[in-house]
Coordinates of C-alpha atoms in Angstrom, one line a residue:
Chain U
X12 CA 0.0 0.0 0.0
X13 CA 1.0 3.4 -0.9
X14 CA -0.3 5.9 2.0
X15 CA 1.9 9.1 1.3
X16 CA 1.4 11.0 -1.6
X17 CA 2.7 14.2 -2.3
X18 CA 1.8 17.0 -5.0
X19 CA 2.7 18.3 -7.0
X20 CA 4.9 15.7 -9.0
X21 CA 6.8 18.1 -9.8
X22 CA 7.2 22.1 -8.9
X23 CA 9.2 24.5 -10.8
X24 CA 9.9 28.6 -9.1
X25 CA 12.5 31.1 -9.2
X26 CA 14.7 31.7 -6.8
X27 CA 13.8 34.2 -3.8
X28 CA 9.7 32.4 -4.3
X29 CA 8.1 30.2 -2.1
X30 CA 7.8 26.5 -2.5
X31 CA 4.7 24.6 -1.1
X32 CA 4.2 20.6 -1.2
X33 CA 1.5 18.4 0.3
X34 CA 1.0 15.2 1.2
X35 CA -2.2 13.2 2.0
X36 CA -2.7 9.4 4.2
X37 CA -4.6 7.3 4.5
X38 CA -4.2 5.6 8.5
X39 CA -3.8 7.3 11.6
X40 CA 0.2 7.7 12.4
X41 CA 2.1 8.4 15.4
X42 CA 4.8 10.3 13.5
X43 CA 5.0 11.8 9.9
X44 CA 8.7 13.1 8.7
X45 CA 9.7 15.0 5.7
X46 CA 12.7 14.0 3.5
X47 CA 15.3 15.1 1.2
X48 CA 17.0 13.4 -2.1
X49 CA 19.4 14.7 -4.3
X50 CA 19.6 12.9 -7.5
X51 CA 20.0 9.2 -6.9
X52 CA 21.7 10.0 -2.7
X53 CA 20.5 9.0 0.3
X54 CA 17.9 10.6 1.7
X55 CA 18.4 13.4 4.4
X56 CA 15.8 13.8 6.9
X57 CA 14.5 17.5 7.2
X58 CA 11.3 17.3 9.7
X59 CA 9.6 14.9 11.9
X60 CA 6.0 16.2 13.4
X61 CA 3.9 14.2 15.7
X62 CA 0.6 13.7 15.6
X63 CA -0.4 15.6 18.8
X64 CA 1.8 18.8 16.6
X65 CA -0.2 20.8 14.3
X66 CA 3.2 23.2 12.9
X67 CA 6.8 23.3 13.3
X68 CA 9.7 25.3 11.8
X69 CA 13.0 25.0 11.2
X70 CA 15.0 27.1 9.6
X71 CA 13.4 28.2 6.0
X72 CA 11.2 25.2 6.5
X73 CA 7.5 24.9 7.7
X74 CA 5.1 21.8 8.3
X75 CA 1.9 21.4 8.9
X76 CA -0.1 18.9 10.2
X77 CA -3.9 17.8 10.3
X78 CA -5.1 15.0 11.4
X79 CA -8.5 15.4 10.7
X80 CA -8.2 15.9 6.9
X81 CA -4.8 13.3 6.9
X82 CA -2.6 15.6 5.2
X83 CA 0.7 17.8 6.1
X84 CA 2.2 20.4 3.8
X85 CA 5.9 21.4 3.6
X86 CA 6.9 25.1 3.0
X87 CA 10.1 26.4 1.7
X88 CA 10.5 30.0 2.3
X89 CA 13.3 31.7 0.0
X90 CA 14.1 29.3 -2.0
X91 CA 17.5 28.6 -3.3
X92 CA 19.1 27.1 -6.1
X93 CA 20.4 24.6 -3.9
X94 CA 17.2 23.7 -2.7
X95 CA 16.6 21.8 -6.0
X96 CA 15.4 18.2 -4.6
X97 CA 13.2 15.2 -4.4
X98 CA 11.1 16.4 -1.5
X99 CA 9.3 12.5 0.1
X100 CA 7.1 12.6 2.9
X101 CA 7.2 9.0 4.9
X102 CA 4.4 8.2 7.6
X103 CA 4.3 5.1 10.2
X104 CA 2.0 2.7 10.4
X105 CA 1.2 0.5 12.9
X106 CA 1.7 -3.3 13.1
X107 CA 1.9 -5.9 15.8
X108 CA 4.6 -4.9 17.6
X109 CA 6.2 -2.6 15.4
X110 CA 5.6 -0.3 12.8
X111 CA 6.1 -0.2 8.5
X112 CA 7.4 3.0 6.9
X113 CA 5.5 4.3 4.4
X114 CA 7.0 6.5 1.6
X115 CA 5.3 9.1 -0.8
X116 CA 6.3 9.2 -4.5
X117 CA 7.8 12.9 -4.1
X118 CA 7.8 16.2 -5.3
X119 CA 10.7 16.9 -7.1
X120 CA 11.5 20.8 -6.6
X121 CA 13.6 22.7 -9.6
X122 CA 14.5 26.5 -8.5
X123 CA 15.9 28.0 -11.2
X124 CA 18.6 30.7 -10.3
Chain Z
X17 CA 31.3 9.5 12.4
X18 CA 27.5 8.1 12.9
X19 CA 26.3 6.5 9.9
X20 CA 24.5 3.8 7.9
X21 CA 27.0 1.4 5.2
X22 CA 25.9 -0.2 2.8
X23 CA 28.0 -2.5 0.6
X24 CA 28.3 -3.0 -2.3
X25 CA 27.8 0.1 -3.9
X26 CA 27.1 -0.6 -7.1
X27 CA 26.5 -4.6 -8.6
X28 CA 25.8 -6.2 -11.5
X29 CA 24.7 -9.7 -11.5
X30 CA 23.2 -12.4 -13.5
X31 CA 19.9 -13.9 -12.8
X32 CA 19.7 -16.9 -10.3
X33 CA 22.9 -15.7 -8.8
X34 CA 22.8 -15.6 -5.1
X35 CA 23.3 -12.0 -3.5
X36 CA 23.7 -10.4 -0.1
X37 CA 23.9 -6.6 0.4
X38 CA 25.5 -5.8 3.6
X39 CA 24.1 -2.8 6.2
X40 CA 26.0 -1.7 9.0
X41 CA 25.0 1.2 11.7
X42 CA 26.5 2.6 14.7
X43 CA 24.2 4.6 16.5
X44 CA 22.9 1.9 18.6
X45 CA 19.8 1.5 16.8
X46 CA 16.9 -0.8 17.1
X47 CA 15.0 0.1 13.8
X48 CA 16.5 -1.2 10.4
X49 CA 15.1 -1.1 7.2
X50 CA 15.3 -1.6 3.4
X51 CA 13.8 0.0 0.6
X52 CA 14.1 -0.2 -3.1
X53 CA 13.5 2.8 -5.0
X54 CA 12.1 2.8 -8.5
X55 CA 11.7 5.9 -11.0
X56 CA 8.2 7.6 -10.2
X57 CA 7.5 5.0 -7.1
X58 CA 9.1 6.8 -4.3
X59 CA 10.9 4.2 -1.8
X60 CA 8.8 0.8 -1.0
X61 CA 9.6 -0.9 2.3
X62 CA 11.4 -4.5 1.7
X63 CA 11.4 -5.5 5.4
X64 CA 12.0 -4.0 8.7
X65 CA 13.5 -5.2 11.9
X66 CA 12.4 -3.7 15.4
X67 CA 15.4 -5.3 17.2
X68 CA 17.4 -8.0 17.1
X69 CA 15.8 -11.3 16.1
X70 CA 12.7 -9.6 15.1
X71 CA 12.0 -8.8 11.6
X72 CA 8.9 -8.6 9.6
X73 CA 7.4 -7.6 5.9
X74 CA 7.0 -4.0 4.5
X75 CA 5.2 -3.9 1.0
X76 CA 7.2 -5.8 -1.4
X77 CA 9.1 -8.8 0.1
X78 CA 9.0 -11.2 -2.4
X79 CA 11.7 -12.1 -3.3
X80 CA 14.1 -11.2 -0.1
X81 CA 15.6 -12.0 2.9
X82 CA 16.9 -10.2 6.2
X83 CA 18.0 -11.3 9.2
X84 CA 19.1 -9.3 12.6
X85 CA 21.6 -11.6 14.9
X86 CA 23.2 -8.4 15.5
X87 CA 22.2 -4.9 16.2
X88 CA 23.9 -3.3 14.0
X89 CA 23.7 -5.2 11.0
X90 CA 20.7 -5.9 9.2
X91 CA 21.8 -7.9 5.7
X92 CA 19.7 -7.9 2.2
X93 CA 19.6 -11.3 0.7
X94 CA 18.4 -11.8 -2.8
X95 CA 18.3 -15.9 -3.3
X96 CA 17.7 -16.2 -6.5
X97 CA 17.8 -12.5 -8.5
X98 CA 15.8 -11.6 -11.2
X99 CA 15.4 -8.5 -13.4
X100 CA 12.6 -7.0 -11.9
X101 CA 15.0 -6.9 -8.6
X102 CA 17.2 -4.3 -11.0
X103 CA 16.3 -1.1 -8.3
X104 CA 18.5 1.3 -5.8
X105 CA 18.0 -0.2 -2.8
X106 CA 18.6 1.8 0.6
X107 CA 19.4 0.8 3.7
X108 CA 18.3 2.9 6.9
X109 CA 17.9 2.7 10.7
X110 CA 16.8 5.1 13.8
X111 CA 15.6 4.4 17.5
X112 CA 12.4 3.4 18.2
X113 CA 9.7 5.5 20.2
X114 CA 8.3 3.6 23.4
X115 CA 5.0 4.7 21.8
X116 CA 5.7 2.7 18.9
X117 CA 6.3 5.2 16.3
X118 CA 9.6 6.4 13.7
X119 CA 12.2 8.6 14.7
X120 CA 14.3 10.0 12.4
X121 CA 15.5 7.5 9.5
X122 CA 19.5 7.2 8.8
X123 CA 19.8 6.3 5.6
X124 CA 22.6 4.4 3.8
X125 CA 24.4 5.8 0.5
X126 CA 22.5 3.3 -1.8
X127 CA 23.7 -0.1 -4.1
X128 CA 22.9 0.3 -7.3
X129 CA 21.8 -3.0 -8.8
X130 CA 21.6 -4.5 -12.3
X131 CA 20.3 -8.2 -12.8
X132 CA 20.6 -9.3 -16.4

């Protein structure tokens, strides 16, 4: 089962503009995280938000969570070149005595300079 | 240095030909993982572990096994490869919440592999 998935597939901005990608569920979670790729690397986490969290920053970056509507939102402020990415949002989901991860397809960001 | 190893980093193999990819953490983790990652399918959970000796299934395990004697290894074995199991695969790991749910994902460099 696929239960992340983020739009847009793909987002393309300027430099200096904002960039805004979503990401629906399907199951309750206990955690959802935001993640980074660069072409074909590993990925680097950005963001983890509980579900009892409704927003949280860091740095440039802003999520949001709602529970009621299953979704979250990741906002880059001020983009950058540097910022071009695969952007994958990755949710838990309960099992007995554990817990699967559960990827999103991505949004892969271009900000052109 | 913490971090997640993964070897080989890139393979090419021939189908039927017995394969292990090897994962290695030290950050004392109980969580490991593997996922492949195919163009426009995001990463797909192989199998998990939650600690040592306990494994179980994530979305596509045909086709592969793990094991966990250790806590910081977690090894990918391919028994008998075939060309659909031509992916990136990632290895990743991260402690586990007493509530059950992810923390922050490590994740390995990649293996790149090719079965013809």
């Amino acid at each position: 089962s696929q239960q992340g998935e983020e739009d847009p597939q793909a987002l393309s901005i300027q430099e200096g503009e904002n960039a805004t990608m979503n990401c629906s569920y399907k199951t309750s979670i206990n955690n959802l995280q935001w993640y980074r790729q660069n072409s074909g690397r590993g990925l680097v986490h950005l963001i983890l938000i509980r579900s009892n969290e409704r927003e949280k920053h860091s740095g440039r970056l802003r999520v949001t969570l709602d529970t009621s509507k299953k979704s979250s939102s990741l906002l880059i402020t001020a983009s950058r070149a540097a910022d071009t990415a695969s952007y994958f949002c990755a949710t838990d989901e309960s099992n007995t005595g554990g817990f699967k991860t559960i990827f999103g397809a991505g949004t892969r960001l271009f900000v052109k300079a | 240095e913490a971090q997640v190893t993964q070897n080989p980093r890139y393979l090419i193999t021939v189908t039927g030909k017995k394969l292990t990819v090897t994962c290695s953490q030290n950050m004392n983790h109980e969580y490991m993982s593997w996922y492949r990652q195919d163009p426009g399918l995001g990463l797909r959970q192989i199998y998990y572990s939650m600690n040592v000796e306990v494994t179980d299934k994530g979305d596509v395990p045909e086709g592969y096994k793990v094991s966990r004697k250790e806590k910081r290894n977690f090894p990918l074995i391919l028994e008998s490869p075939s060309p659909n199991q031509t992916s990136l695969y990632f290895c990743a790991s991260s402690f586990s919440t007493s509530t059950g749910g992810g923390e922050t994902q490590y994740f390995g460099p990649g293996t790149r592999l090719l079965v013809l």
